[in-house]
PDB file of N, CA and C in Angstrom:
ATOM      1  N   MET A   1      34.464 -20.540 -10.430  1.00 60.00           N
ATOM      2  CA  MET A   1      33.958 -21.337 -11.503  1.00 60.00           C
ATOM      3  C   MET A   1      32.440 -21.457 -11.356  1.00 60.00           C
ATOM      4  N   ALA A   2      31.719 -21.170 -12.417  1.00 64.00           N
ATOM      5  CA  ALA A   2      30.252 -21.225 -12.394  1.00 64.00           C
ATOM      6  C   ALA A   2      29.777 -22.598 -12.833  1.00 64.00           C
ATOM      7  N   LEU A   3      28.711 -23.032 -12.223  1.00 64.00           N
ATOM      8  CA  LEU A   3      28.118 -24.307 -12.607  1.00 64.00           C
ATOM      9  C   LEU A   3      27.060 -24.073 -13.668  1.00 64.00           C
ATOM     10  N   LYS A   4      27.015 -24.952 -14.615  1.00 64.00           N
ATOM     11  CA  LYS A   4      26.038 -24.842 -15.687  1.00 64.00           C
ATOM     12  C   LYS A   4      24.842 -25.724 -15.339  1.00 64.00           C
ATOM     13  N   LYS A   5      23.641 -25.162 -15.464  1.00 63.00           N
ATOM     14  CA  LYS A   5      22.433 -25.923 -15.177  1.00 63.00           C
ATOM     15  C   LYS A   5      22.137 -26.826 -16.366  1.00 63.00           C
ATOM     16  N   SER A   6      21.938 -28.077 -16.078  1.00 61.00           N
ATOM     17  CA  SER A   6      21.601 -29.003 -17.164  1.00 61.00           C
ATOM     18  C   SER A   6      20.087 -29.092 -17.293  1.00 61.00           C
ATOM     19  N   GLY A   7      19.608 -29.418 -18.450  1.00 58.00           N
ATOM     20  CA  GLY A   7      18.181 -29.529 -18.700  1.00 58.00           C
ATOM     21  C   GLY A   7      17.532 -30.701 -17.988  1.00 58.00           C
ATOM     22  N   ASN A   8      18.338 -31.632 -17.488  1.00 57.00           N
ATOM     23  CA  ASN A   8      17.798 -32.822 -16.843  1.00 57.00           C
ATOM     24  C   ASN A   8      17.455 -32.600 -15.379  1.00 57.00           C
ATOM     25  N   ASP A   9      17.816 -31.450 -14.810  1.00 54.00           N
ATOM     26  CA  ASP A   9      17.542 -31.190 -13.399  1.00 54.00           C
ATOM     27  C   ASP A   9      16.051 -31.214 -13.093  1.00 54.00           C
ATOM     28  N   ASP A  10      15.237 -30.668 -13.976  1.00 54.00           N
ATOM     29  CA  ASP A  10      13.791 -30.647 -13.745  1.00 54.00           C
ATOM     30  C   ASP A  10      13.221 -32.058 -13.741  1.00 54.00           C
ATOM     31  N   ASN A  11      13.709 -32.905 -14.626  1.00 54.00           N
ATOM     32  CA  ASN A  11      13.225 -34.277 -14.681  1.00 54.00           C
ATOM     33  C   ASN A  11      13.578 -35.041 -13.409  1.00 54.00           C
ATOM     34  N   LEU A  12      14.765 -34.793 -12.866  1.00 51.00           N
ATOM     35  CA  LEU A  12      15.155 -35.455 -11.623  1.00 51.00           C
ATOM     36  C   LEU A  12      14.247 -35.035 -10.487  1.00 51.00           C
ATOM     37  N   PHE A  13      13.908 -33.761 -10.441  1.00 54.00           N
ATOM     38  CA  PHE A  13      13.046 -33.265  -9.381  1.00 54.00           C
ATOM     39  C   PHE A  13      11.650 -33.872  -9.506  1.00 54.00           C
ATOM     40  N   ASN A  14      11.123 -33.935 -10.720  1.00 53.00           N
ATOM     41  CA  ASN A  14       9.783 -34.467 -10.924  1.00 53.00           C
ATOM     42  C   ASN A  14       9.682 -35.937 -10.552  1.00 53.00           C
ATOM     43  N   GLU A  15      10.773 -36.689 -10.679  1.00 61.00           N
ATOM     44  CA  GLU A  15      10.747 -38.093 -10.302  1.00 61.00           C
ATOM     45  C   GLU A  15      10.516 -38.254  -8.801  1.00 61.00           C
ATOM     46  N   TYR A  16      10.997 -37.301  -8.015  1.00 66.00           N
ATOM     47  CA  TYR A  16      10.891 -37.394  -6.566  1.00 66.00           C
ATOM     48  C   TYR A  16       9.757 -36.540  -5.995  1.00 66.00           C
ATOM     49  N   ALA A  17       9.037 -35.817  -6.833  1.00 70.00           N
ATOM     50  CA  ALA A  17       7.948 -34.971  -6.355  1.00 70.00           C
ATOM     51  C   ALA A  17       6.756 -35.828  -5.947  1.00 70.00           C
ATOM     52  N   SER A  18       6.029 -35.369  -4.945  1.00 79.00           N
ATOM     53  CA  SER A  18       4.856 -36.115  -4.506  1.00 79.00           C
ATOM     54  C   SER A  18       3.741 -35.956  -5.542  1.00 79.00           C
ATOM     55  N   PRO A  19       2.818 -36.896  -5.594  1.00 77.00           N
ATOM     56  CA  PRO A  19       1.712 -36.789  -6.561  1.00 77.00           C
ATOM     57  C   PRO A  19       0.874 -35.534  -6.360  1.00 77.00           C
ATOM     58  N   SER A  20       0.673 -35.139  -5.106  1.00 78.00           N
ATOM     59  CA  SER A  20      -0.134 -33.937  -4.850  1.00 78.00           C
ATOM     60  C   SER A  20       0.602 -32.682  -5.314  1.00 78.00           C
ATOM     61  N   GLU A  21       1.913 -32.668  -5.174  1.00 81.00           N
ATOM     62  CA  GLU A  21       2.693 -31.521  -5.644  1.00 81.00           C
ATOM     63  C   GLU A  21       2.648 -31.431  -7.169  1.00 81.00           C
ATOM     64  N   ALA A  22       2.765 -32.577  -7.817  1.00 77.00           N
ATOM     65  CA  ALA A  22       2.696 -32.604  -9.280  1.00 77.00           C
ATOM     66  C   ALA A  22       1.328 -32.146  -9.763  1.00 77.00           C
ATOM     67  N   LYS A  23       0.259 -32.588  -9.087  1.00 75.00           N
ATOM     68  CA  LYS A  23      -1.109 -32.192  -9.465  1.00 75.00           C
ATOM     69  C   LYS A  23      -1.302 -30.696  -9.247  1.00 75.00           C
ATOM     70  N   ALA A  24      -0.784 -30.164  -8.138  1.00 75.00           N
ATOM     71  CA  ALA A  24      -0.908 -28.730  -7.863  1.00 75.00           C
ATOM     72  C   ALA A  24      -0.211 -27.908  -8.940  1.00 75.00           C
ATOM     73  N   LYS A  25       0.976 -28.343  -9.346  1.00 76.00           N
ATOM     74  CA  LYS A  25       1.693 -27.618 -10.408  1.00 76.00           C
ATOM     75  C   LYS A  25       0.901 -27.659 -11.708  1.00 76.00           C
ATOM     76  N   GLU A  26       0.304 -28.810 -12.004  1.00 74.00           N
ATOM     77  CA  GLU A  26      -0.474 -28.956 -13.233  1.00 74.00           C
ATOM     78  C   GLU A  26      -1.700 -28.044 -13.212  1.00 74.00           C
ATOM     79  N   VAL A  27      -2.411 -28.021 -12.076  1.00 70.00           N
ATOM     80  CA  VAL A  27      -3.636 -27.221 -11.965  1.00 70.00           C
ATOM     81  C   VAL A  27      -3.329 -25.733 -12.064  1.00 70.00           C
ATOM     82  N   PHE A  28      -2.341 -25.289 -11.309  1.00 71.00           N
ATOM     83  CA  PHE A  28      -2.067 -23.857 -11.288  1.00 71.00           C
ATOM     84  C   PHE A  28      -1.376 -23.370 -12.552  1.00 71.00           C
ATOM     85  N   ALA A  29      -0.655 -24.225 -13.232  1.00 72.00           N
ATOM     86  CA  ALA A  29       0.009 -23.820 -14.468  1.00 72.00           C
ATOM     87  C   ALA A  29      -0.995 -23.682 -15.602  1.00 72.00           C
ATOM     88  N   SER A  30      -2.012 -24.526 -15.639  1.00 66.00           N
ATOM     89  CA  SER A  30      -2.944 -24.509 -16.758  1.00 66.00           C
ATOM     90  C   SER A  30      -4.144 -23.607 -16.532  1.00 66.00           C
ATOM     91  N   SER A  31      -4.448 -23.231 -15.291  1.00 61.00           N
ATOM     92  CA  SER A  31      -5.662 -22.460 -15.030  1.00 61.00           C
ATOM     93  C   SER A  31      -5.501 -20.964 -15.278  1.00 61.00           C
ATOM     94  N   ARG A  32      -4.299 -20.499 -15.427  1.00 61.00           N
ATOM     95  CA  ARG A  32      -4.096 -19.068 -15.638  1.00 61.00           C
ATOM     96  C   ARG A  32      -4.050 -18.730 -17.115  1.00 61.00           C
ATOM     97  N   PRO A  33      -5.091 -18.050 -17.585  1.00 71.00           N
ATOM     98  CA  PRO A  33      -5.018 -17.618 -18.979  1.00 71.00           C
ATOM     99  C   PRO A  33      -4.010 -16.482 -19.106  1.00 71.00           C
ATOM    100  N   GLU A  34      -3.527 -16.296 -20.300  1.00 77.00           N
ATOM    101  CA  GLU A  34      -2.555 -15.229 -20.518  1.00 77.00           C
ATOM    102  C   GLU A  34      -3.228 -13.890 -20.238  1.00 77.00           C
ATOM    103  N   LYS A  35      -2.557 -13.047 -19.471  1.00 82.00           N
ATOM    104  CA  LYS A  35      -3.125 -11.780 -19.068  1.00 82.00           C
ATOM    105  C   LYS A  35      -3.135 -10.810 -20.242  1.00 82.00           C
ATOM    106  N   GLU A  36      -4.288 -10.184 -20.475  1.00 85.00           N
ATOM    107  CA  GLU A  36      -4.401  -9.213 -21.552  1.00 85.00           C
ATOM    108  C   GLU A  36      -3.868  -7.868 -21.082  1.00 85.00           C
ATOM    109  N   LYS A  37      -3.341  -7.120 -22.016  1.00 87.00           N
ATOM    110  CA  LYS A  37      -2.920  -5.765 -21.701  1.00 87.00           C
ATOM    111  C   LYS A  37      -4.145  -4.874 -21.661  1.00 87.00           C
ATOM    112  N   LYS A  38      -4.132  -3.871 -20.803  1.00 84.00           N
ATOM    113  CA  LYS A  38      -5.242  -2.938 -20.688  1.00 84.00           C
ATOM    114  C   LYS A  38      -5.065  -1.804 -21.697  1.00 84.00           C
ATOM    115  N   ILE A  39      -6.173  -1.247 -22.126  1.00 87.00           N
ATOM    116  CA  ILE A  39      -6.169  -0.129 -23.072  1.00 87.00           C
ATOM    117  C   ILE A  39      -6.628   1.112 -22.321  1.00 87.00           C
ATOM    118  N   LEU A  40      -5.871   2.172 -22.415  1.00 88.00           N
ATOM    119  CA  LEU A  40      -6.221   3.426 -21.765  1.00 88.00           C
ATOM    120  C   LEU A  40      -7.258   4.147 -22.607  1.00 88.00           C
ATOM    121  N   THR A  41      -8.388   4.490 -21.989  1.00 88.00           N
ATOM    122  CA  THR A  41      -9.428   5.236 -22.691  1.00 88.00           C
ATOM    123  C   THR A  41      -9.713   6.518 -21.932  1.00 88.00           C
ATOM    124  N   THR A  42     -10.218   7.504 -22.640  1.00 91.00           N
ATOM    125  CA  THR A  42     -10.582   8.770 -22.000  1.00 91.00           C
ATOM    126  C   THR A  42     -11.978   9.165 -22.438  1.00 91.00           C
ATOM    127  N   PHE A  43     -12.659   9.878 -21.560  1.00 89.00           N
ATOM    128  CA  PHE A  43     -13.978  10.422 -21.875  1.00 89.00           C
ATOM    129  C   PHE A  43     -14.203  11.617 -20.971  1.00 89.00           C
ATOM    130  N   SER A  44     -15.177  12.434 -21.319  1.00 95.00           N
ATOM    131  CA  SER A  44     -15.450  13.652 -20.558  1.00 95.00           C
ATOM    132  C   SER A  44     -16.826  13.577 -19.920  1.00 95.00           C
ATOM    133  N   ILE A  45     -16.894  13.934 -18.638  1.00 95.00           N
ATOM    134  CA  ILE A  45     -18.170  14.036 -17.932  1.00 95.00           C
ATOM    135  C   ILE A  45     -18.131  15.272 -17.055  1.00 95.00           C
ATOM    136  N   GLU A  46     -19.304  15.697 -16.624  1.00 96.00           N
ATOM    137  CA  GLU A  46     -19.383  16.860 -15.740  1.00 96.00           C
ATOM    138  C   GLU A  46     -18.814  16.504 -14.364  1.00 96.00           C
ATOM    139  N   PRO A  47     -18.140  17.459 -13.714  1.00 96.00           N
ATOM    140  CA  PRO A  47     -17.560  17.189 -12.385  1.00 96.00           C
ATOM    141  C   PRO A  47     -18.596  16.739 -11.357  1.00 96.00           C
ATOM    142  N   SER A  48     -19.804  17.310 -11.403  1.00 96.00           N
ATOM    143  CA  SER A  48     -20.822  16.924 -10.429  1.00 96.00           C
ATOM    144  C   SER A  48     -21.264  15.473 -10.640  1.00 96.00           C
ATOM    145  N   PHE A  49     -21.384  15.044 -11.913  1.00 96.00           N
ATOM    146  CA  PHE A  49     -21.762  13.667 -12.203  1.00 96.00           C
ATOM    147  C   PHE A  49     -20.654  12.711 -11.787  1.00 96.00           C
ATOM    148  N   LYS A  50     -19.402  13.122 -11.993  1.00 96.00           N
ATOM    149  CA  LYS A  50     -18.276  12.280 -11.580  1.00 96.00           C
ATOM    150  C   LYS A  50     -18.287  12.107 -10.060  1.00 96.00           C
ATOM    151  N   ALA A  51     -18.596  13.183  -9.341  1.00 96.00           N
ATOM    152  CA  ALA A  51     -18.646  13.102  -7.883  1.00 96.00           C
ATOM    153  C   ALA A  51     -19.734  12.119  -7.437  1.00 96.00           C
ATOM    154  N   GLU A  52     -20.889  12.140  -8.122  1.00 96.00           N
ATOM    155  CA  GLU A  52     -21.965  11.198  -7.803  1.00 96.00           C
ATOM    156  C   GLU A  52     -21.514   9.755  -8.051  1.00 96.00           C
ATOM    157  N   LEU A  53     -20.850   9.547  -9.180  1.00 95.00           N
ATOM    158  CA  LEU A  53     -20.376   8.204  -9.498  1.00 95.00           C
ATOM    159  C   LEU A  53     -19.314   7.741  -8.506  1.00 95.00           C
ATOM    160  N   GLU A  54     -18.393   8.628  -8.147  1.00 96.00           N
ATOM    161  CA  GLU A  54     -17.360   8.262  -7.167  1.00 96.00           C
ATOM    162  C   GLU A  54     -17.985   7.863  -5.840  1.00 96.00           C
ATOM    163  N   GLU A  55     -19.041   8.572  -5.432  1.00 96.00           N
ATOM    164  CA  GLU A  55     -19.726   8.243  -4.182  1.00 96.00           C
ATOM    165  C   GLU A  55     -20.398   6.874  -4.293  1.00 96.00           C
ATOM    166  N   LEU A  56     -21.066   6.621  -5.429  1.00 95.00           N
ATOM    167  CA  LEU A  56     -21.706   5.329  -5.658  1.00 95.00           C
ATOM    168  C   LEU A  56     -20.679   4.199  -5.651  1.00 95.00           C
ATOM    169  N   PHE A  57     -19.572   4.403  -6.351  1.00 95.00           N
ATOM    170  CA  PHE A  57     -18.536   3.378  -6.408  1.00 95.00           C
ATOM    171  C   PHE A  57     -17.922   3.132  -5.035  1.00 95.00           C
ATOM    172  N   SER A  58     -17.713   4.186  -4.268  1.00 95.00           N
ATOM    173  CA  SER A  58     -17.124   4.003  -2.935  1.00 95.00           C
ATOM    174  C   SER A  58     -18.076   3.234  -2.024  1.00 95.00           C
ATOM    175  N   ASP A  59     -19.397   3.442  -2.200  1.00 95.00           N
ATOM    176  CA  ASP A  59     -20.375   2.655  -1.426  1.00 95.00           C
ATOM    177  C   ASP A  59     -20.285   1.174  -1.779  1.00 95.00           C
ATOM    178  N   LEU A  60     -19.898   0.888  -3.018  1.00 93.00           N
ATOM    179  CA  LEU A  60     -19.724  -0.501  -3.450  1.00 93.00           C
ATOM    180  C   LEU A  60     -18.346  -1.038  -3.097  1.00 93.00           C
ATOM    181  N   GLY A  61     -17.489  -0.182  -2.552  1.00 94.00           N
ATOM    182  CA  GLY A  61     -16.138  -0.605  -2.200  1.00 94.00           C
ATOM    183  C   GLY A  61     -15.187  -0.595  -3.379  1.00 94.00           C
ATOM    184  N   LEU A  62     -15.499   0.215  -4.389  1.00 95.00           N
ATOM    185  CA  LEU A  62     -14.680   0.271  -5.589  1.00 95.00           C
ATOM    186  C   LEU A  62     -14.072   1.653  -5.769  1.00 95.00           C
ATOM    187  N   GLY A  63     -12.913   1.694  -6.366  1.00 95.00           N
ATOM    188  CA  GLY A  63     -12.315   2.960  -6.757  1.00 95.00           C
ATOM    189  C   GLY A  63     -12.914   3.423  -8.075  1.00 95.00           C
ATOM    190  N   TRP A  64     -12.438   4.546  -8.574  1.00 94.00           N
ATOM    191  CA  TRP A  64     -12.986   5.118  -9.801  1.00 94.00           C
ATOM    192  C   TRP A  64     -12.830   4.157 -10.988  1.00 94.00           C
ATOM    193  N   ALA A  65     -11.632   3.697 -11.262  1.00 92.00           N
ATOM    194  CA  ALA A  65     -11.390   2.851 -12.432  1.00 92.00           C
ATOM    195  C   ALA A  65     -12.123   1.513 -12.315  1.00 92.00           C
ATOM    196  N   ALA A  66     -12.080   0.904 -11.151  1.00 94.00           N
ATOM    197  CA  ALA A  66     -12.776  -0.372 -10.959  1.00 94.00           C
ATOM    198  C   ALA A  66     -14.288  -0.192 -11.088  1.00 94.00           C
ATOM    199  N   GLY A  67     -14.799   0.917 -10.601  1.00 95.00           N
ATOM    200  CA  GLY A  67     -16.231   1.208 -10.709  1.00 95.00           C
ATOM    201  C   GLY A  67     -16.675   1.388 -12.150  1.00 95.00           C
ATOM    202  N   VAL A  68     -15.867   2.098 -12.930  1.00 94.00           N
ATOM    203  CA  VAL A  68     -16.190   2.289 -14.344  1.00 94.00           C
ATOM    204  C   VAL A  68     -16.161   0.951 -15.071  1.00 94.00           C
ATOM    205  N   ARG A  69     -15.144   0.124 -14.799  1.00 93.00           N
ATOM    206  CA  ARG A  69     -15.083  -1.197 -15.432  1.00 93.00           C
ATOM    207  C   ARG A  69     -16.296  -2.037 -15.050  1.00 93.00           C
ATOM    208  N   PHE A  70     -16.673  -2.004 -13.775  1.00 94.00           N
ATOM    209  CA  PHE A  70     -17.839  -2.752 -13.301  1.00 94.00           C
ATOM    210  C   PHE A  70     -19.105  -2.272 -14.010  1.00 94.00           C
ATOM    211  N   ALA A  71     -19.286  -0.956 -14.094  1.00 94.00           N
ATOM    212  CA  ALA A  71     -20.479  -0.398 -14.737  1.00 94.00           C
ATOM    213  C   ALA A  71     -20.542  -0.786 -16.210  1.00 94.00           C
ATOM    214  N   LEU A  72     -19.414  -0.747 -16.890  1.00 94.00           N
ATOM    215  CA  LEU A  72     -19.394  -1.127 -18.303  1.00 94.00           C
ATOM    216  C   LEU A  72     -19.721  -2.602 -18.492  1.00 94.00           C
ATOM    217  N   LYS A  73     -19.197  -3.459 -17.615  1.00 94.00           N
ATOM    218  CA  LYS A  73     -19.507  -4.885 -17.711  1.00 94.00           C
ATOM    219  C   LYS A  73     -20.991  -5.142 -17.476  1.00 94.00           C
ATOM    220  N   GLU A  74     -21.574  -4.482 -16.465  1.00 94.00           N
ATOM    221  CA  GLU A  74     -23.000  -4.655 -16.184  1.00 94.00           C
ATOM    222  C   GLU A  74     -23.859  -4.140 -17.335  1.00 94.00           C
ATOM    223  N   PHE A  75     -23.493  -3.017 -17.903  1.00 95.00           N
ATOM    224  CA  PHE A  75     -24.201  -2.462 -19.054  1.00 95.00           C
ATOM    225  C   PHE A  75     -24.150  -3.438 -20.220  1.00 95.00           C
ATOM    226  N   SER A  76     -22.976  -3.991 -20.452  1.00 94.00           N
ATOM    227  CA  SER A  76     -22.793  -4.950 -21.540  1.00 94.00           C
ATOM    228  C   SER A  76     -23.658  -6.188 -21.344  1.00 94.00           C
ATOM    229  N   LYS A  77     -23.719  -6.699 -20.105  1.00 93.00           N
ATOM    230  CA  LYS A  77     -24.551  -7.865 -19.813  1.00 93.00           C
ATOM    231  C   LYS A  77     -26.033  -7.566 -20.050  1.00 93.00           C
ATOM    232  N   LYS A  78     -26.467  -6.387 -19.612  1.00 93.00           N
ATOM    233  CA  LYS A  78     -27.887  -6.029 -19.681  1.00 93.00           C
ATOM    234  C   LYS A  78     -28.343  -5.797 -21.116  1.00 93.00           C
ATOM    235  N   TYR A  79     -27.521  -5.189 -21.917  1.00 92.00           N
ATOM    236  CA  TYR A  79     -27.922  -4.803 -23.268  1.00 92.00           C
ATOM    237  C   TYR A  79     -27.272  -5.623 -24.364  1.00 92.00           C
ATOM    238  N   LYS A  80     -26.803  -6.815 -24.014  1.00 87.00           N
ATOM    239  CA  LYS A  80     -26.186  -7.684 -25.016  1.00 87.00           C
ATOM    240  C   LYS A  80     -27.257  -8.148 -25.999  1.00 87.00           C
ATOM    241  N   ALA A  81     -26.938  -8.048 -27.278  1.00 68.00           N
ATOM    242  CA  ALA A  81     -27.931  -8.408 -28.300  1.00 68.00           C
ATOM    243  C   ALA A  81     -27.877  -9.865 -28.655  1.00 68.00           C
TER     244      ALA A  81
END
């Protein structure tokens, strides 16, 4: 025989939860914005230029995709109208 969960179980738990636990749940539940889906983009560059960029990104501790995202964000900040 399976037990059915009643909707009041959460309320019972919250009555006995510590104030710090309740505050932590409130902070962490509200601070996360909904995650956006990523869009796949493609572009063409010369292999030698890609190798230079990969080396630059690796010096920064970034992989190829993270490096491209970082470069685009910095470009956007610098040339924002």
